[in-house]
Coordinates of C-alpha atoms in Angstrom, one line a residue:
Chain A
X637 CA 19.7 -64.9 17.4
X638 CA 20.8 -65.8 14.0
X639 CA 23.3 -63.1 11.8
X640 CA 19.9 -62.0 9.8
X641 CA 18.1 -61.2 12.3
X642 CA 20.8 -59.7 14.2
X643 CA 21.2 -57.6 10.7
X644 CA 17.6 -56.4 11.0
X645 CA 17.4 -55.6 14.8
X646 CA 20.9 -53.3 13.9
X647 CA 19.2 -51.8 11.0
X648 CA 15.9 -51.1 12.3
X649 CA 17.7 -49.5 15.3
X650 CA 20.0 -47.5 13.1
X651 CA 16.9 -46.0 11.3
X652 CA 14.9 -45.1 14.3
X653 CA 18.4 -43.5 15.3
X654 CA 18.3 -41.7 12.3
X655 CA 14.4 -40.6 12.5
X656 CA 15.1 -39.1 16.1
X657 CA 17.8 -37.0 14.4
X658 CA 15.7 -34.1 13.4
X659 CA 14.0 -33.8 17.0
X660 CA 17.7 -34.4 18.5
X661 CA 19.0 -31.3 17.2
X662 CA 16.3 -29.3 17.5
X663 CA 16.8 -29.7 21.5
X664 CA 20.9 -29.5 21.1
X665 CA 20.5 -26.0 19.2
X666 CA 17.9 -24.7 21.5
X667 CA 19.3 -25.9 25.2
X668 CA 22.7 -24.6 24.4
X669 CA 21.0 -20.8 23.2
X670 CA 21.9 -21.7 19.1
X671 CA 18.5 -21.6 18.0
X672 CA 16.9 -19.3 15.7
X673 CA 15.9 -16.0 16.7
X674 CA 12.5 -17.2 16.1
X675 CA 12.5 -20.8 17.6
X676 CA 8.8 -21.3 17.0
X677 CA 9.0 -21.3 13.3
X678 CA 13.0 -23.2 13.5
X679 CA 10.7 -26.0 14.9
X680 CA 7.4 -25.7 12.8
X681 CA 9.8 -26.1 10.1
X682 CA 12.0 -28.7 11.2
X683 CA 9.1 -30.8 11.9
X684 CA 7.0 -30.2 8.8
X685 CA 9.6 -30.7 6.9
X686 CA 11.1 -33.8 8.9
X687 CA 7.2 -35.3 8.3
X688 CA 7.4 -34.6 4.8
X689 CA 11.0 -36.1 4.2
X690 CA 10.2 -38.9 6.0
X691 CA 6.7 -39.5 4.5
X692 CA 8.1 -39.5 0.6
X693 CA 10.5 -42.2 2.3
X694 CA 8.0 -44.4 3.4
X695 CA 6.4 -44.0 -0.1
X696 CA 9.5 -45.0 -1.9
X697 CA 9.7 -48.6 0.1
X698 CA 7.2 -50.4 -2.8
X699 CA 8.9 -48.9 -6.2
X700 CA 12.6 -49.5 -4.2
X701 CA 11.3 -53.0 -3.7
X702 CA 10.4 -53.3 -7.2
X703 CA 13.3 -52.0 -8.8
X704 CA 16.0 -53.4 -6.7
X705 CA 13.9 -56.5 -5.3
X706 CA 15.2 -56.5 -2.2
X707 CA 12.1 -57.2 -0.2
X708 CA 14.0 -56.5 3.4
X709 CA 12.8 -52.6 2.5
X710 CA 9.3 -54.1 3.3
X711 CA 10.5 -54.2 7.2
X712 CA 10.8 -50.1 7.8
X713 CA 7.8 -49.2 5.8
X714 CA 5.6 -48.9 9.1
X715 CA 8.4 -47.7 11.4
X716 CA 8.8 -44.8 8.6
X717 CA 5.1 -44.1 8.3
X718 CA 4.7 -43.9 11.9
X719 CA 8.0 -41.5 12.6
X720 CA 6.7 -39.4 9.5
X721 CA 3.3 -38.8 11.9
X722 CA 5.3 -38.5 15.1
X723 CA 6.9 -35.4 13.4
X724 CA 3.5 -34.1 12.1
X725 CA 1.8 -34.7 15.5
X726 CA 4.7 -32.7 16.2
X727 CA 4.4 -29.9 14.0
X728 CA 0.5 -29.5 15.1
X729 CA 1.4 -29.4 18.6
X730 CA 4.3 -26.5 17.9
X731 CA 1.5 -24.9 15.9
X732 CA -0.6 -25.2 19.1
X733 CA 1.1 -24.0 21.2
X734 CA 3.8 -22.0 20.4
X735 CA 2.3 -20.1 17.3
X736 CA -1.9 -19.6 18.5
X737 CA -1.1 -20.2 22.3
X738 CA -3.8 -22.3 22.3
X739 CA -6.0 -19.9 21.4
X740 CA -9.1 -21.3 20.0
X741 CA -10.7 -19.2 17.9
X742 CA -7.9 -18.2 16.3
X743 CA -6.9 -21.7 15.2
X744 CA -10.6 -22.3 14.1
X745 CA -10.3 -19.2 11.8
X746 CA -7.1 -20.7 10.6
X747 CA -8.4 -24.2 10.4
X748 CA -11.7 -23.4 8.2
X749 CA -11.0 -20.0 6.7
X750 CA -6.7 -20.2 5.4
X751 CA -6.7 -23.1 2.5
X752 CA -2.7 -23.0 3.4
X753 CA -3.8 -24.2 6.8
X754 CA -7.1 -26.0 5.8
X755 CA -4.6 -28.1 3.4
X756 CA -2.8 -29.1 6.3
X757 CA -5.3 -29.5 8.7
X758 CA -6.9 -32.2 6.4
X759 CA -3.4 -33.7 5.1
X760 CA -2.9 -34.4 9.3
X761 CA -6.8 -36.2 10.0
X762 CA -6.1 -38.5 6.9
X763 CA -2.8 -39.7 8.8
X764 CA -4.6 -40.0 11.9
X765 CA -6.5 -43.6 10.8
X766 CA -3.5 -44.8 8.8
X767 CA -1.3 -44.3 12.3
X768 CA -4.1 -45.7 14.2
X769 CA -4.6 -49.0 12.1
X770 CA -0.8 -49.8 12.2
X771 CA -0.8 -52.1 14.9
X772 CA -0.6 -55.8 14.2
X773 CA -3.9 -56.1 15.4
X774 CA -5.8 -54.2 13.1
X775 CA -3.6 -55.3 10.6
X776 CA -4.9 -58.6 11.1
X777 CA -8.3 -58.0 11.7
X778 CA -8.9 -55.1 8.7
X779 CA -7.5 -58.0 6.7
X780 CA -7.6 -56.2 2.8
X781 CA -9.3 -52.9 3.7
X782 CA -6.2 -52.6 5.7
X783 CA -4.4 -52.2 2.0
X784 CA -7.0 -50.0 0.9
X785 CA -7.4 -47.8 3.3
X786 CA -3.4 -47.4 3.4
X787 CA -4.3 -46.3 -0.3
X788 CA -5.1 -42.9 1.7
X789 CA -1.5 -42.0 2.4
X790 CA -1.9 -40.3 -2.0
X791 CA -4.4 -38.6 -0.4
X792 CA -2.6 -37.4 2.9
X793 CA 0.4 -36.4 0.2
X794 CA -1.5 -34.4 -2.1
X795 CA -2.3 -32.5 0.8
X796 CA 0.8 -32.1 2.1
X797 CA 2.5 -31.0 -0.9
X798 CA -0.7 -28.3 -1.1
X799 CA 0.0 -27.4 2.4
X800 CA 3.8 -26.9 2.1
X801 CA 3.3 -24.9 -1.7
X802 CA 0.5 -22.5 0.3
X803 CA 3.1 -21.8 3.1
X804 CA 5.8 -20.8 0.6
X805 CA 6.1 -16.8 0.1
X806 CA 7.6 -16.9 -3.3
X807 CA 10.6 -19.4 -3.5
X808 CA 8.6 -22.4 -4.1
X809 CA 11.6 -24.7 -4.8
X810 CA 11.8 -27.0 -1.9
X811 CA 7.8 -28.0 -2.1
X812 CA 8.3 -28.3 -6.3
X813 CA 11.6 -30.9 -5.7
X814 CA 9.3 -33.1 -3.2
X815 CA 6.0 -32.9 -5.7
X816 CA 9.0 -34.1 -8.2
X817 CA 9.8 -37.0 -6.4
X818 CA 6.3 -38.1 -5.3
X819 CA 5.0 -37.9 -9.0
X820 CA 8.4 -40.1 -9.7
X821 CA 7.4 -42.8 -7.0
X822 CA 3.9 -42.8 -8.3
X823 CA 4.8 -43.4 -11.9
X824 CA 7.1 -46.6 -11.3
X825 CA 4.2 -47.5 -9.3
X826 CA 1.8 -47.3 -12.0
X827 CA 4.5 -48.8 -14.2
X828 CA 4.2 -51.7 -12.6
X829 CA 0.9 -51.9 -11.6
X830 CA 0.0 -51.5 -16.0
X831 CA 2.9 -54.6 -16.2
X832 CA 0.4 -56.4 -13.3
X833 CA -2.8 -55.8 -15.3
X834 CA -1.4 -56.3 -18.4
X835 CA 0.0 -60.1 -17.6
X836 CA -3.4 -60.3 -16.0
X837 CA -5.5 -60.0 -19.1
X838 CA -2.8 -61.8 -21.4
X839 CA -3.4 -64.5 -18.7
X840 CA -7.2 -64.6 -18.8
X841 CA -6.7 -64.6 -22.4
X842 CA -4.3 -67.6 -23.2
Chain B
X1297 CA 20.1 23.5 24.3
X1298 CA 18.2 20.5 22.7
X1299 CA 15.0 19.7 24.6
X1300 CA 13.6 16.3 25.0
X1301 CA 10.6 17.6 23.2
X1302 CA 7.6 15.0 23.5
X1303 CA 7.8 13.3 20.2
X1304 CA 4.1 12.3 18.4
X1305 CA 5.7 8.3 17.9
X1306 CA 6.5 8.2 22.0
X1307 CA 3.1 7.8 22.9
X1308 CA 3.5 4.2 22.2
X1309 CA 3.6 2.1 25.2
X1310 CA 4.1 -2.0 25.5
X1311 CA 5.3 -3.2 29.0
X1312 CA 4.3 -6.2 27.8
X1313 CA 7.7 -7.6 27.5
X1314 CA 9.2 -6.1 30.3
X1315 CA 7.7 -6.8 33.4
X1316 CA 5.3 -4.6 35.3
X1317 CA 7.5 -2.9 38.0
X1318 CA 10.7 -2.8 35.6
X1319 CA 8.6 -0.4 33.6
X1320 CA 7.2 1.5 36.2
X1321 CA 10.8 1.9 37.9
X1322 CA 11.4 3.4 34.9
X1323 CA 8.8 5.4 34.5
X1324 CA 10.2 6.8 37.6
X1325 CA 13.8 6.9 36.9
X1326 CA 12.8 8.6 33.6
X1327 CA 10.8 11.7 35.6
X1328 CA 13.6 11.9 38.1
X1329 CA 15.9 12.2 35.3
X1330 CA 13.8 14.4 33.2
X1331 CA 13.5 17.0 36.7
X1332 CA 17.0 17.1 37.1
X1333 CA 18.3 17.2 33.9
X1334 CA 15.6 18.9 31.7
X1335 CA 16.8 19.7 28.7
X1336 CA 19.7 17.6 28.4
X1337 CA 20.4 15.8 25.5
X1338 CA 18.7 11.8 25.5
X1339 CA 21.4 10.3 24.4
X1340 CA 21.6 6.4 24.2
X1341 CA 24.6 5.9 27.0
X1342 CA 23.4 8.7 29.0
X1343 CA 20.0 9.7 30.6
X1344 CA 18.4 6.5 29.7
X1345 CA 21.6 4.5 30.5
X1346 CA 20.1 1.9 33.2
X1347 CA 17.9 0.0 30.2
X1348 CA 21.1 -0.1 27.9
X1349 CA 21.3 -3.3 26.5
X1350 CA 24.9 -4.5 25.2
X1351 CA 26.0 -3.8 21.6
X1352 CA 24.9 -0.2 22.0
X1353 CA 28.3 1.8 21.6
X1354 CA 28.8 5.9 22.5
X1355 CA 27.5 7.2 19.4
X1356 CA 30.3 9.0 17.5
X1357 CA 27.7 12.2 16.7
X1358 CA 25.7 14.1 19.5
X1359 CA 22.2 12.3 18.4
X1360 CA 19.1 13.1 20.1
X1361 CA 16.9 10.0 21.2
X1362 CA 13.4 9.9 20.6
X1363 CA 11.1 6.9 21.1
X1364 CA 11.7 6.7 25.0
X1365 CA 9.0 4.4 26.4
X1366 CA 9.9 2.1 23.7
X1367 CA 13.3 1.6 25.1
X1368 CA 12.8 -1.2 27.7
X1369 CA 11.2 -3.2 24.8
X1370 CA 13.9 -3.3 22.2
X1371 CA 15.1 -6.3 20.7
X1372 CA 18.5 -7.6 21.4
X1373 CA 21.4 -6.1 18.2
X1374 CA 22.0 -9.9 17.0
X1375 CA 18.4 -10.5 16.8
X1376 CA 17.9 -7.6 15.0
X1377 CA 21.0 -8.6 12.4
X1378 CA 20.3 -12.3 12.0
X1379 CA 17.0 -12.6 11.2
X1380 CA 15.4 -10.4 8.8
X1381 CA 14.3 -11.2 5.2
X1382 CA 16.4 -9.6 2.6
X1383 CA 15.9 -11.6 -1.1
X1384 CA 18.7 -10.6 -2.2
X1385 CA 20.6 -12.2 -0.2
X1386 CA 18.9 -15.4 0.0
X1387 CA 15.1 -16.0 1.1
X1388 CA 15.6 -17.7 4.6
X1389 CA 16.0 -15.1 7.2
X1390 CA 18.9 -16.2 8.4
X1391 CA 20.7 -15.9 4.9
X1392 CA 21.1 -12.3 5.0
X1393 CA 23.4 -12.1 8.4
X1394 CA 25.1 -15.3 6.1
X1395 CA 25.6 -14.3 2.7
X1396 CA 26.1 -10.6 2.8
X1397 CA 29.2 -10.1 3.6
X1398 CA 30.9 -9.6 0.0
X1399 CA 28.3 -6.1 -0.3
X1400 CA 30.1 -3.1 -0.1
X1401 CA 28.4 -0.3 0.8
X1402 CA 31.1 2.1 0.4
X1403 CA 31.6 4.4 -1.6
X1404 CA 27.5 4.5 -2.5
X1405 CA 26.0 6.8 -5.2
X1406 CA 21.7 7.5 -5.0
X1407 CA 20.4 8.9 -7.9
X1408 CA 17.6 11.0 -7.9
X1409 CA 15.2 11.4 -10.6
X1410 CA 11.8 12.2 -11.7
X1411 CA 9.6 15.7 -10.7
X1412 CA 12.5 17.3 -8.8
X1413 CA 14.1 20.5 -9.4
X1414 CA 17.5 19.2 -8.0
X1415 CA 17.7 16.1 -9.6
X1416 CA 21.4 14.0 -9.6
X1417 CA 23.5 11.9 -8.1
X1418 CA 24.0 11.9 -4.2
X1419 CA 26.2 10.4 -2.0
X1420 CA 24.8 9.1 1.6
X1421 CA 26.5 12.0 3.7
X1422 CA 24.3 14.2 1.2
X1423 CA 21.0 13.0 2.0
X1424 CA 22.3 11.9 5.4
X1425 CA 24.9 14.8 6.8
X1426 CA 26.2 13.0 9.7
X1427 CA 25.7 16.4 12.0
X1428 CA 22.1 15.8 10.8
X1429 CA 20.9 12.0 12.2
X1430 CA 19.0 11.3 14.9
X1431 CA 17.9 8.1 16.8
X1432 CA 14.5 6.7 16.9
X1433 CA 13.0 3.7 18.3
X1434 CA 10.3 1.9 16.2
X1435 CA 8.1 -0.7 16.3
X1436 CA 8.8 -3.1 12.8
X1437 CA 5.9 -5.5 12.0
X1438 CA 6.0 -7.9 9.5
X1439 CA 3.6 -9.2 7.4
X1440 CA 4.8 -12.3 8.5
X1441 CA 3.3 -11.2 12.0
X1442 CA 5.9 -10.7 14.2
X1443 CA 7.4 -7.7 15.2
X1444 CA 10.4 -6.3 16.8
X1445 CA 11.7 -2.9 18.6
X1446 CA 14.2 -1.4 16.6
X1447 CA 16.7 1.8 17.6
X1448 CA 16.9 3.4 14.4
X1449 CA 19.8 5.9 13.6
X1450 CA 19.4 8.4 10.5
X1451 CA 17.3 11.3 8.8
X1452 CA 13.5 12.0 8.4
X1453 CA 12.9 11.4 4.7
X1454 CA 11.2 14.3 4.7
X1455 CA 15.0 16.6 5.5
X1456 CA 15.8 14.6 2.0
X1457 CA 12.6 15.6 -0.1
X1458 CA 13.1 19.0 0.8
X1459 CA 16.4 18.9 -0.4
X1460 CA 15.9 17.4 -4.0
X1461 CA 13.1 20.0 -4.0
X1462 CA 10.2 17.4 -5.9
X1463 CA 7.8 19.7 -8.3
X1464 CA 4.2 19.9 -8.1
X1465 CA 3.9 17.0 -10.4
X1466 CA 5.2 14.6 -8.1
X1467 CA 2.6 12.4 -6.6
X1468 CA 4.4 8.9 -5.8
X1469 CA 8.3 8.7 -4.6
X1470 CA 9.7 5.6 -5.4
X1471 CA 12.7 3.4 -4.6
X1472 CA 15.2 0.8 -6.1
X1473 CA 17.5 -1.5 -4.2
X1474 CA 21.1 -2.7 -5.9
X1475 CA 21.4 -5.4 -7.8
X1476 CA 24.9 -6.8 -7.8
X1477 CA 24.8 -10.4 -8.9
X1478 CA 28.6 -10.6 -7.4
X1479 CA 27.9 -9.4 -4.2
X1480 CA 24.2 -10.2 -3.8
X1481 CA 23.9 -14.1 -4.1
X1482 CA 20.2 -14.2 -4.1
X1483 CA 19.7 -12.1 -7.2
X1484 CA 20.6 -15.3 -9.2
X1485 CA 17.2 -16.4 -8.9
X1486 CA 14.5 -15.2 -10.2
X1487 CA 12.1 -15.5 -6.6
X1488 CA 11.2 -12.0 -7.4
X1489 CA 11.4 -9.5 -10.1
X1490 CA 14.9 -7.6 -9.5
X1491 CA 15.2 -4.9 -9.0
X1492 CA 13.1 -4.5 -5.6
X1493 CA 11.0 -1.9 -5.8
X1494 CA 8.9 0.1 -3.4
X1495 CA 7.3 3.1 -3.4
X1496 CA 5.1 5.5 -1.2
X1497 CA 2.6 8.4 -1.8
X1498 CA 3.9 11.8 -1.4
X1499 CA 2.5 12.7 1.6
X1500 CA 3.2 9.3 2.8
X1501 CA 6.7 10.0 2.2
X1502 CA 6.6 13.8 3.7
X1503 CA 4.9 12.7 7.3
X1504 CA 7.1 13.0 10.1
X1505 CA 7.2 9.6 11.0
X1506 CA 9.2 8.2 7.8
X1507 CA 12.9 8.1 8.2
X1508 CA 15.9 7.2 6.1
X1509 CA 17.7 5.0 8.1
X1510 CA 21.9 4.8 7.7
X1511 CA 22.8 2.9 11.2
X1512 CA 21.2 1.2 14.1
X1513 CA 21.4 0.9 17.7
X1514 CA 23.7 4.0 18.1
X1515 CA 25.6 2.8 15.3
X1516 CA 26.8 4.9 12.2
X1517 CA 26.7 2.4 9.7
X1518 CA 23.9 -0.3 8.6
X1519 CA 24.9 -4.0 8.4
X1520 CA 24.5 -5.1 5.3
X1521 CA 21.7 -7.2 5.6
X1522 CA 19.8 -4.6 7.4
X1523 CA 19.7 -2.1 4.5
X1524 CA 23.4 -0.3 4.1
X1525 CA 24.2 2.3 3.7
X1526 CA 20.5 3.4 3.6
X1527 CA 17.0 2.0 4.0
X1528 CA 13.9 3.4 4.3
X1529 CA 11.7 3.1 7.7
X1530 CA 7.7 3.6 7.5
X1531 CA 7.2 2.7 11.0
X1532 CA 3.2 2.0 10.0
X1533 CA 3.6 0.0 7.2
X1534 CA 4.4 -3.9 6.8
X1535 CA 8.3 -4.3 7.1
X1536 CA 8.5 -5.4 3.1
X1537 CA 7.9 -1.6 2.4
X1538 CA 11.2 -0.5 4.1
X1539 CA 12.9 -0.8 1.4
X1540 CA 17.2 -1.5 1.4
X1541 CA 20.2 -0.8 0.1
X1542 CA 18.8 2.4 -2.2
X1543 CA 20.2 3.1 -5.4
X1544 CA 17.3 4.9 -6.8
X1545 CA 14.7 7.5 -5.6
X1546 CA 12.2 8.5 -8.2
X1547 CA 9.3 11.4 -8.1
X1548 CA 6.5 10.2 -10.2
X1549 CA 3.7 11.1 -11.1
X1550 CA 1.7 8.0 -11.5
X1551 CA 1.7 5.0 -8.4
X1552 CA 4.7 2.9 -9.2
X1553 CA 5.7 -0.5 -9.8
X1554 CA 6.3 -2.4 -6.5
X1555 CA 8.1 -5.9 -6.3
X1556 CA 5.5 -7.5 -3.6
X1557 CA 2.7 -6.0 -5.1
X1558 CA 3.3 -7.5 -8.7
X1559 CA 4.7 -10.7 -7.3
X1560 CA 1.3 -11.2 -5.5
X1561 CA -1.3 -8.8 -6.1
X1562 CA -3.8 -10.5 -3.3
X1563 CA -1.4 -11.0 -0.8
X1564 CA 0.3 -7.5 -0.6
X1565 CA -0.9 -4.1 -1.6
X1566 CA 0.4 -1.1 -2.2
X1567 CA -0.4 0.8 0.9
X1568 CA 0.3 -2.1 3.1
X1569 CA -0.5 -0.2 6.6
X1570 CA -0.8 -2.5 9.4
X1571 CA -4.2 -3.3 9.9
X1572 CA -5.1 -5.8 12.3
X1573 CA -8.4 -6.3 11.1
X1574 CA -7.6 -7.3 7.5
X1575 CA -6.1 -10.4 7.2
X1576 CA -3.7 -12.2 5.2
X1577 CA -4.8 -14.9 2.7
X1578 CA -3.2 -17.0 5.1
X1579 CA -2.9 -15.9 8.7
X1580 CA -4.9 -13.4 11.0
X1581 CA -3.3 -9.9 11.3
X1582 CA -5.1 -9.5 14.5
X1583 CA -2.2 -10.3 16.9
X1584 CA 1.7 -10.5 16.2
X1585 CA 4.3 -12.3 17.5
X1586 CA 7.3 -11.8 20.0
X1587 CA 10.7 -13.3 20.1
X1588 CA 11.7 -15.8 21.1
X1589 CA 8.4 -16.6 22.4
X1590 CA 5.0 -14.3 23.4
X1591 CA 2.2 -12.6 21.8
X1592 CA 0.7 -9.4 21.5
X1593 CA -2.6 -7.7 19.5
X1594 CA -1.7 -5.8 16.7
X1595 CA -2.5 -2.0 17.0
X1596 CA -3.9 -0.3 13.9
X1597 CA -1.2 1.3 11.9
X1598 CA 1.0 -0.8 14.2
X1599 CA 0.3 2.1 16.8
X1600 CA 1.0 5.4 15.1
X1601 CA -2.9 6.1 14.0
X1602 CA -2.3 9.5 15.8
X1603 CA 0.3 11.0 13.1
X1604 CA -0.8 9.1 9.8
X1605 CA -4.8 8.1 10.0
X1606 CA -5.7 11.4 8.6
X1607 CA -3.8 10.4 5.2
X1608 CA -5.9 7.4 4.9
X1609 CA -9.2 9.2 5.5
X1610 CA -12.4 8.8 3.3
X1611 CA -10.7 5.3 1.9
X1612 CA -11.9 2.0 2.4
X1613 CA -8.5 0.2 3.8
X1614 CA -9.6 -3.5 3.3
X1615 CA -9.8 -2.3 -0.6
X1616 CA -6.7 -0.6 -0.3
X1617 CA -4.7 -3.1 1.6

């Protein structure tokens, strides 16, 4: 194994190392009777906001690789996308269970009736596919749809940020710093996708 | 001789929590001890003493217990002080156990105002003569939806109206809590319109059930972030109308101002009574939610329809939420 790739295969283990974090402490706090009064929402928090945290991460590979050029980013993007829906499969489950008991028609109230939970609902399905169609395989075989259907994380974001705004009671601070940053990552992506069209049409001109 | 008169608020019964022959044991204990010592005083390290639950220290003053069958359901004294929501202190519940510590509630000054024939300034021991408090247990729901069991200590609010003596033009009371941007990190930002304000309808204010609340768990004295040195209790109400940490008690004669209400007028009315059947914007009210884990259905008027339903008659209560 040569010193790059020896590099990567650290790095890549350091960041799943770093993703499991969240879930790690969760389990610490709660096995040794240092959780919340309220574990359920400790965890629906911890998760949601773990998903969101690591979701705005995975959106910031592209403009970091664009400002910085260092292309290694490239390398975590799908490792980060797929821990961000780990933590949100996660936070559905803790929702589940712990919060409706698994009581159906509660839930279906929630899930058709409560935009707050409607937002959610709908920010989670539109991870679903992108999670699904991360294997090599599909990769491969979606070919450029694969690119454009990716396009649907914006999508899965807008409703996340929705979602986490809705849940606030009145200090909306947390949810306004991540729309912050998203709008941020978006703009030095349409910065550079105006340069892109831009050298286009002076190309087709000249 | 005190007598353990049967209070209206102990008809409510959860065994829920604790199990099914823990509360019929004490169901039993209770009549034994009722036979033999009739009359005697209920006092939280006495009668009842088999279902204390640790942190519960000999109250200093001979207070009488009400709220019996409640007992074997009460929520633990640090889950009661670490996780409540108090603004002022900072908006995640565990901030207020964390940040209040620079509060002093001593020496403390209420000033009342308004349609009263003894308007002025009153110290706690005024409103609250410690010869005076009792103990009740209640059941606190949140809007949130969750709930807890909570030993009380302190005066009906109704011992204080009578006092202050409101005149016939007094139709609303309402309430202020501190704002001390030295001692009360939270009020630095503007999450809600300081100060917090909350108010009631007269006879709202004047039923039995209300209480003015200046310890807990057969303690003399509020922790801060649980109100000190005195907090109002309206065991039928969503938990943001217990307003804490009272500066200010006003007799009006017009509904007043309050914080939740005017912060977001959809989500939070001004009568606020539990009501299981009229949800929030963005969770069912139908069921509440134990800790740490467990479920139960939400009773209307969070189980005291008995001693307030006839102030609500004649109104539609999913208009006035």
């Amino acid at each position: 194994m040569n010193a790059a790739r020896a590099r990567l295969v650290a790095l890549k283990t350091g960041v799943w190392l770093a993703c499991l974090v969240p879930l790690g402490w969760s389990i610490w706090r709660f096995a040794r009777g240092e959780a919340s009064v309220d574990p359920v929402e400790e965890w629906l928090h911890r998760s949601g906001k773990t998903a969101v945290i690591i979701l705005v991460i995975s959106l910031a590979v592209t403009p970091v690789r664009r400002l910085t050029g260092w292309n290694g980013a490239q390398k975590f993007r799908r490792l980060l996308g797929l821990f961000a829906f780990f933590y949100a499969v996660l936070h559905v489950a803790v929702y589940l269970y712990f919060e409706q008991g698994l009581a159906w028609s509660f839930i279906l109230e929630d899930v058709t009736e409560r935009p707050f939970i409607v937002s959610g609902t709908v920010a989670f399905l539109l991870l679903v596919p992108l999670a699904l169609s991360s294997t090599r395989g599909s990769i491969r075989r979606l070919g450029r749809s694969w690119a454009r259907l990716h396009k649907l994380v914006y999508l899965a974001m807008a409703a996340v940020l929705l979602h986490y705004v809705w849940g606030q009671k009145a200090d909306i601070r947390d949810p306004l710093i991540v729309a912050g940053i998203v709008v941020l990552l978006l703009g030095v992506r349409l910065y550079y996708w105006g340069r892109k069209r831009a050298a286009r049409a002076a190309a087709a001109e000249g | 001789m005190h007598f353990h008169k049967k209070k209206p608020w102990d008809f409510i019964r959860s065994s829920e929590i604790t199990s099914e022959t823990h509360y019929l044991n004490r169901r039993e204990f209770m009549g034994a001890s009722m036979a033999f010592a009739a009359g005697a005083v209920m006092r939280p390290d006495s009668a009842a003493g088999a279902s204390l639950r640790p942190g519960v220290q000999d109250p200093e003053v001979g207070a009488v217990t009400y709220g019996e069958s409640l007992r074997g359901d009460m929520n633990s004294y640090e889950q009661v002080t670490t996780y409540n929501n108090f603004y002022e202190f900072g908006t995640r519940k565990e901030d207020p156990a964390a940040f209040s510590g620079d509060f002093q509630p001593e020496p403390w000054t209420v000033e009342v105002t308004g349609e009263v024939h003894k308007p002025g300034t009153y110290s706690v021991e005024d409103l609250a003569p410690p010869a005076e408090v009792e103990d009740r247990i209640y059941r606190l729901r949140c809007v949130e939806a969750w709930s807890m069991v909570i030993p009380w200590r302190g005066i009906g609010l109704r011992e204080i109206i009578s006092k202050v003596e409101p005149t016939a033009n007094a139709k609303y009371v309402a309430f202020e809590t501190a704002v001390r941007p030295d001692e009360m990190p939270g009020v630095s930002r503007p999450v809600l319109d300081w100060p917090y304000r909350e108010g009631l309808r007269i006879d709202e204010a004047a039923n039995e059930l209300t209480f003015m609340a200046t310890g807990l768990y057969g303690r003399d004295h509020l922790p801060n972030q649980n109100g000190a040195p005195l907090r109002l209790i309206v065991p039928w109400k969503y938990g943001f109308k217990s307003i804490k940490s009272i500066v200010r008690i006003s007799f009006v004669e017009e509904q007043p101002y309050t914080t939740w209400k005017a912060s977001a007028p959809n989500e939070y009315g001004f009568f606020a009574n539990v009501n299981p059947n009229v949800d929030h914007p963005r969770w069912s009210q139908a069921r509440e939610r134990l800790f740490p884990f467990g479920r139960r259905d939400t009773d209307m008027f969070n189980g005291y329809t008995e001693m307030v339903a006839h102030m609500y008659r004649g109104m539609d209560l999913s208009r006035w939420y």
